[in-house]
Amino acid sequence: MAAASVTAPWLLRRAFQALAFSRPLYPINKKLSFYGNLCPFLLQNPLSLRTSGLGHIAQVIKGDNDVLLKGVGDKSAIEEVKRILEMARRAATRREVFHTDFLTPPVLKESMLVLEKLTDVKAAAQGGYPQAERCRISIGHPEVLTSDPDVVAAIKITGNFSFQPCSHGDFLGAILGKGIAREKLGDIILQGEKGAHVLIVPELVDFVMSTLDKVANVSVSCTQIPLLALEYEPPRTQSLKTIEASLRVDALASAGFKISRSKLVNLISNGDVRVNWTTVTKNGTILKTGDVVSLSGKGRLKIGEINTTRKGKFAVELIRYL
């Protein structure tokens, strides 16, 4: 009997952890508005996903996703997009609302492009603040997806970081060290000596506040804050102008990141270069105003205004994120 009394609480804790740290999709009856905190990709795209693609929704309901998945540019995102399409099928047929976990920018982008082709589904993404990169997508039938869901929460982590500044990786590692899966976390907004603000799924807020007591060697305390209390700054940028013979990614990225063109070509071959969060494999990929080029270890670069010179070359504004 003594052994049983000790084992029972342990089994209950394990069962709770299995539910909290797994990757379920949470159906709710709450409704969604498209005017909340939206991810950068969605700020440039209509949030209403009603189109005339009746054939596409029929294919999804029948389980035939091949046609839609053929349009996915980033092949590494296909499995995640396929899972989200299945969620859209359930949302349309059951007239429910489902939420993904936090998605990476490539998966977010590809998923929204596919969802735009569906008729009987609406979707919106939230990351907690306008510049959020990691976002959750809420998907539902248009008749039930009409008000704002509570799918993102914020935690403030404070401590004495004056003598031991901590990086994004320090905060991320401390939270993941508690057994929480990465997809349950959104962006981490560093606050300098004050600590950091962390976006997270609401159901894990209490767990983090009760268990996280250290980041690196700094003792910390955690409190939940409303999303409106998040402190963030627009990204710092630096602009430069370049004259190029073409708008190829190897030419513009070489100028923007100040590395040789031959080295840039090698980085493309290694899969280290992304355009709009999609890995590029061709040096001759043509860029346009608004495109964002990401280079592993070097940051991001946005293509600004493009003008043609008298000699037929291109005067390009490059905006480097610092």
PDB file of C-alpha atoms in Angstrom, residues 188-311:
ATOM      1  CA  ILE A 188      12.050  36.098 -26.664  1.00  0.00           C
ATOM      2  CA  ILE A 189      12.412  39.872 -26.379  1.00  0.00           C
ATOM      3  CA  LEU A 190      15.593  40.847 -24.522  1.00  0.00           C
ATOM      4  CA  GLN A 191      15.303  43.730 -22.061  1.00  0.00           C
ATOM      5  CA  GLY A 192      19.005  44.291 -21.315  1.00  0.00           C
ATOM      6  CA  GLU A 193      19.786  44.455 -17.610  1.00  0.00           C
ATOM      7  CA  LYS A 194      16.090  44.008 -16.805  1.00  0.00           C
ATOM      8  CA  GLY A 195      15.872  40.478 -18.236  1.00  0.00           C
ATOM      9  CA  ALA A 196      13.500  39.394 -20.989  1.00  0.00           C
ATOM     10  CA  HIS A 197       9.880  39.066 -22.078  1.00  0.00           C
ATOM     11  CA  VAL A 198       8.879  35.624 -23.347  1.00  0.00           C
ATOM     12  CA  LEU A 199       5.867  34.723 -25.489  1.00  0.00           C
ATOM     13  CA  ILE A 200       4.402  31.315 -24.658  1.00  0.00           C
ATOM     14  CA  VAL A 201       1.255  29.196 -24.951  1.00  0.00           C
ATOM     15  CA  PRO A 202      -1.137  30.179 -22.108  1.00  0.00           C
ATOM     16  CA  GLU A 203      -1.413  26.679 -20.663  1.00  0.00           C
ATOM     17  CA  LEU A 204       2.269  26.641 -19.638  1.00  0.00           C
ATOM     18  CA  VAL A 205       2.433  30.042 -17.947  1.00  0.00           C
ATOM     19  CA  ASP A 206       1.879  28.716 -14.412  1.00  0.00           C
ATOM     20  CA  PHE A 207       4.403  25.911 -14.905  1.00  0.00           C
ATOM     21  CA  VAL A 208       7.176  28.270 -16.025  1.00  0.00           C
ATOM     22  CA  MET A 209       6.464  30.776 -13.255  1.00  0.00           C
ATOM     23  CA  SER A 210       6.659  28.061 -10.608  1.00  0.00           C
ATOM     24  CA  THR A 211       9.756  26.234 -11.887  1.00  0.00           C
ATOM     25  CA  LEU A 212      12.078  28.728 -13.617  1.00  0.00           C
ATOM     26  CA  ASP A 213      14.386  30.189 -10.975  1.00  0.00           C
ATOM     27  CA  LYS A 214      17.669  30.629 -12.850  1.00  0.00           C
ATOM     28  CA  VAL A 215      18.944  31.810 -16.220  1.00  0.00           C
ATOM     29  CA  ALA A 216      22.611  30.865 -16.571  1.00  0.00           C
ATOM     30  CA  ASN A 217      23.894  31.709 -13.057  1.00  0.00           C
ATOM     31  CA  VAL A 218      21.445  34.536 -12.410  1.00  0.00           C
ATOM     32  CA  SER A 219      18.545  33.993 -10.027  1.00  0.00           C
ATOM     33  CA  VAL A 220      15.285  35.127 -11.613  1.00  0.00           C
ATOM     34  CA  SER A 221      11.615  35.620 -10.869  1.00  0.00           C
ATOM     35  CA  CYS A 222       8.764  35.273 -13.376  1.00  0.00           C
ATOM     36  CA  THR A 223       5.462  37.109 -13.597  1.00  0.00           C
ATOM     37  CA  GLN A 224       2.737  37.083 -16.221  1.00  0.00           C
ATOM     38  CA  ILE A 225       2.131  40.382 -18.005  1.00  0.00           C
ATOM     39  CA  PRO A 226      -0.545  41.460 -20.512  1.00  0.00           C
ATOM     40  CA  LEU A 227       0.500  41.594 -24.158  1.00  0.00           C
ATOM     41  CA  LEU A 228       0.011  45.365 -24.130  1.00  0.00           C
ATOM     42  CA  ALA A 229       2.805  45.612 -21.536  1.00  0.00           C
ATOM     43  CA  LEU A 230       5.399  44.047 -23.837  1.00  0.00           C
ATOM     44  CA  GLU A 231       8.400  46.290 -24.379  1.00  0.00           C
ATOM     45  CA  TYR A 232       9.932  46.087 -27.814  1.00  0.00           C
ATOM     46  CA  GLU A 233      11.641  48.417 -30.228  1.00  0.00           C
ATOM     47  CA  PRO A 234      11.481  48.537 -34.011  1.00  0.00           C
ATOM     48  CA  PRO A 235      14.538  46.766 -35.428  1.00  0.00           C
ATOM     49  CA  ARG A 236      17.619  48.930 -35.957  1.00  0.00           C
ATOM     50  CA  THR A 237      18.669  49.176 -39.596  1.00  0.00           C
ATOM     51  CA  GLN A 238      21.397  50.630 -41.754  1.00  0.00           C
ATOM     52  CA  SER A 239      20.859  51.585 -45.408  1.00  0.00           C
ATOM     53  CA  LEU A 240      23.382  51.522 -48.209  1.00  0.00           C
ATOM     54  CA  LYS A 241      23.258  51.945 -51.981  1.00  0.00           C
ATOM     55  CA  THR A 242      24.858  49.678 -54.551  1.00  0.00           C
ATOM     56  CA  ILE A 243      25.054  49.665 -58.346  1.00  0.00           C
ATOM     57  CA  GLU A 244      24.746  46.183 -59.836  1.00  0.00           C
ATOM     58  CA  ALA A 245      24.477  44.737 -63.326  1.00  0.00           C
ATOM     59  CA  SER A 246      21.661  42.421 -62.235  1.00  0.00           C
ATOM     60  CA  LEU A 247      19.207  41.779 -59.409  1.00  0.00           C
ATOM     61  CA  ARG A 248      20.501  38.270 -58.738  1.00  0.00           C
ATOM     62  CA  VAL A 249      20.595  37.152 -55.126  1.00  0.00           C
ATOM     63  CA  ASP A 250      24.326  36.415 -55.253  1.00  0.00           C
ATOM     64  CA  ALA A 251      25.062  39.976 -56.430  1.00  0.00           C
ATOM     65  CA  LEU A 252      22.829  41.852 -53.994  1.00  0.00           C
ATOM     66  CA  ALA A 253      23.517  39.663 -50.965  1.00  0.00           C
ATOM     67  CA  SER A 254      27.264  39.899 -51.603  1.00  0.00           C
ATOM     68  CA  ALA A 255      27.039  43.698 -51.573  1.00  0.00           C
ATOM     69  CA  GLY A 256      24.705  43.849 -48.590  1.00  0.00           C
ATOM     70  CA  PHE A 257      26.596  41.451 -46.325  1.00  0.00           C
ATOM     71  CA  LYS A 258      29.986  42.680 -47.577  1.00  0.00           C
ATOM     72  CA  ILE A 259      31.359  39.268 -48.480  1.00  0.00           C
ATOM     73  CA  SER A 260      32.841  38.055 -51.749  1.00  0.00           C
ATOM     74  CA  ARG A 261      30.502  36.817 -54.435  1.00  0.00           C
ATOM     75  CA  SER A 262      32.303  33.468 -54.652  1.00  0.00           C
ATOM     76  CA  LYS A 263      31.842  32.913 -50.909  1.00  0.00           C
ATOM     77  CA  LEU A 264      28.171  33.865 -51.217  1.00  0.00           C
ATOM     78  CA  VAL A 265      27.751  31.282 -53.993  1.00  0.00           C
ATOM     79  CA  ASN A 266      29.201  28.618 -51.681  1.00  0.00           C
ATOM     80  CA  LEU A 267      26.814  29.650 -48.902  1.00  0.00           C
ATOM     81  CA  ILE A 268      23.888  29.282 -51.304  1.00  0.00           C
ATOM     82  CA  SER A 269      25.100  25.798 -52.240  1.00  0.00           C
ATOM     83  CA  ASN A 270      25.257  24.894 -48.533  1.00  0.00           C
ATOM     84  CA  GLY A 271      21.652  26.002 -47.966  1.00  0.00           C
ATOM     85  CA  ASP A 272      22.637  28.934 -45.748  1.00  0.00           C
ATOM     86  CA  VAL A 273      20.752  31.606 -47.705  1.00  0.00           C
ATOM     87  CA  ARG A 274      16.996  32.200 -47.547  1.00  0.00           C
ATOM     88  CA  VAL A 275      14.775  34.619 -49.436  1.00  0.00           C
ATOM     89  CA  ASN A 276      11.557  35.459 -47.593  1.00  0.00           C
ATOM     90  CA  TRP A 277      12.370  32.565 -45.221  1.00  0.00           C
ATOM     91  CA  THR A 278      12.596  30.052 -48.073  1.00  0.00           C
ATOM     92  CA  THR A 279      15.951  28.406 -48.791  1.00  0.00           C
ATOM     93  CA  VAL A 280      17.323  29.338 -52.210  1.00  0.00           C
ATOM     94  CA  THR A 281      19.418  26.927 -54.253  1.00  0.00           C
ATOM     95  CA  LYS A 282      20.013  28.982 -57.405  1.00  0.00           C
ATOM     96  CA  ASN A 283      22.540  31.825 -57.571  1.00  0.00           C
ATOM     97  CA  GLY A 284      20.455  33.485 -60.279  1.00  0.00           C
ATOM     98  CA  THR A 285      17.307  33.928 -58.177  1.00  0.00           C
ATOM     99  CA  ILE A 286      15.996  37.419 -58.985  1.00  0.00           C
ATOM    100  CA  LEU A 287      15.108  39.736 -56.106  1.00  0.00           C
ATOM    101  CA  LYS A 288      12.593  42.584 -55.961  1.00  0.00           C
ATOM    102  CA  THR A 289      11.692  45.427 -53.636  1.00  0.00           C
ATOM    103  CA  GLY A 290      10.469  44.110 -50.283  1.00  0.00           C
ATOM    104  CA  ASP A 291      12.292  40.772 -50.424  1.00  0.00           C
ATOM    105  CA  VAL A 292      14.150  39.757 -47.257  1.00  0.00           C
ATOM    106  CA  VAL A 293      17.423  37.852 -47.568  1.00  0.00           C
ATOM    107  CA  SER A 294      18.630  35.897 -44.532  1.00  0.00           C
ATOM    108  CA  LEU A 295      22.186  34.577 -44.211  1.00  0.00           C
ATOM    109  CA  SER A 296      23.086  32.144 -41.430  1.00  0.00           C
ATOM    110  CA  GLY A 297      25.339  33.877 -38.922  1.00  0.00           C
ATOM    111  CA  LYS A 298      25.065  37.265 -40.648  1.00  0.00           C
ATOM    112  CA  GLY A 299      21.479  38.352 -40.075  1.00  0.00           C
ATOM    113  CA  ARG A 300      18.968  39.779 -42.531  1.00  0.00           C
ATOM    114  CA  LEU A 301      18.867  42.189 -45.436  1.00  0.00           C
ATOM    115  CA  LYS A 302      15.837  43.840 -47.034  1.00  0.00           C
ATOM    116  CA  ILE A 303      15.698  45.010 -50.637  1.00  0.00           C
ATOM    117  CA  GLY A 304      14.585  48.628 -50.787  1.00  0.00           C
ATOM    118  CA  GLU A 305      13.983  50.938 -53.736  1.00  0.00           C
ATOM    119  CA  ILE A 306      15.290  49.824 -57.133  1.00  0.00           C
ATOM    120  CA  ASN A 307      16.017  52.259 -59.975  1.00  0.00           C
ATOM    121  CA  THR A 308      17.552  51.782 -63.418  1.00  0.00           C
ATOM    122  CA  THR A 309      20.601  53.893 -64.276  1.00  0.00           C
ATOM    123  CA  ARG A 310      21.300  55.536 -67.627  1.00  0.00           C
ATOM    124  CA  LYS A 311      23.745  52.762 -68.430  1.00  0.00           C
TER     125      LYS A 311
END
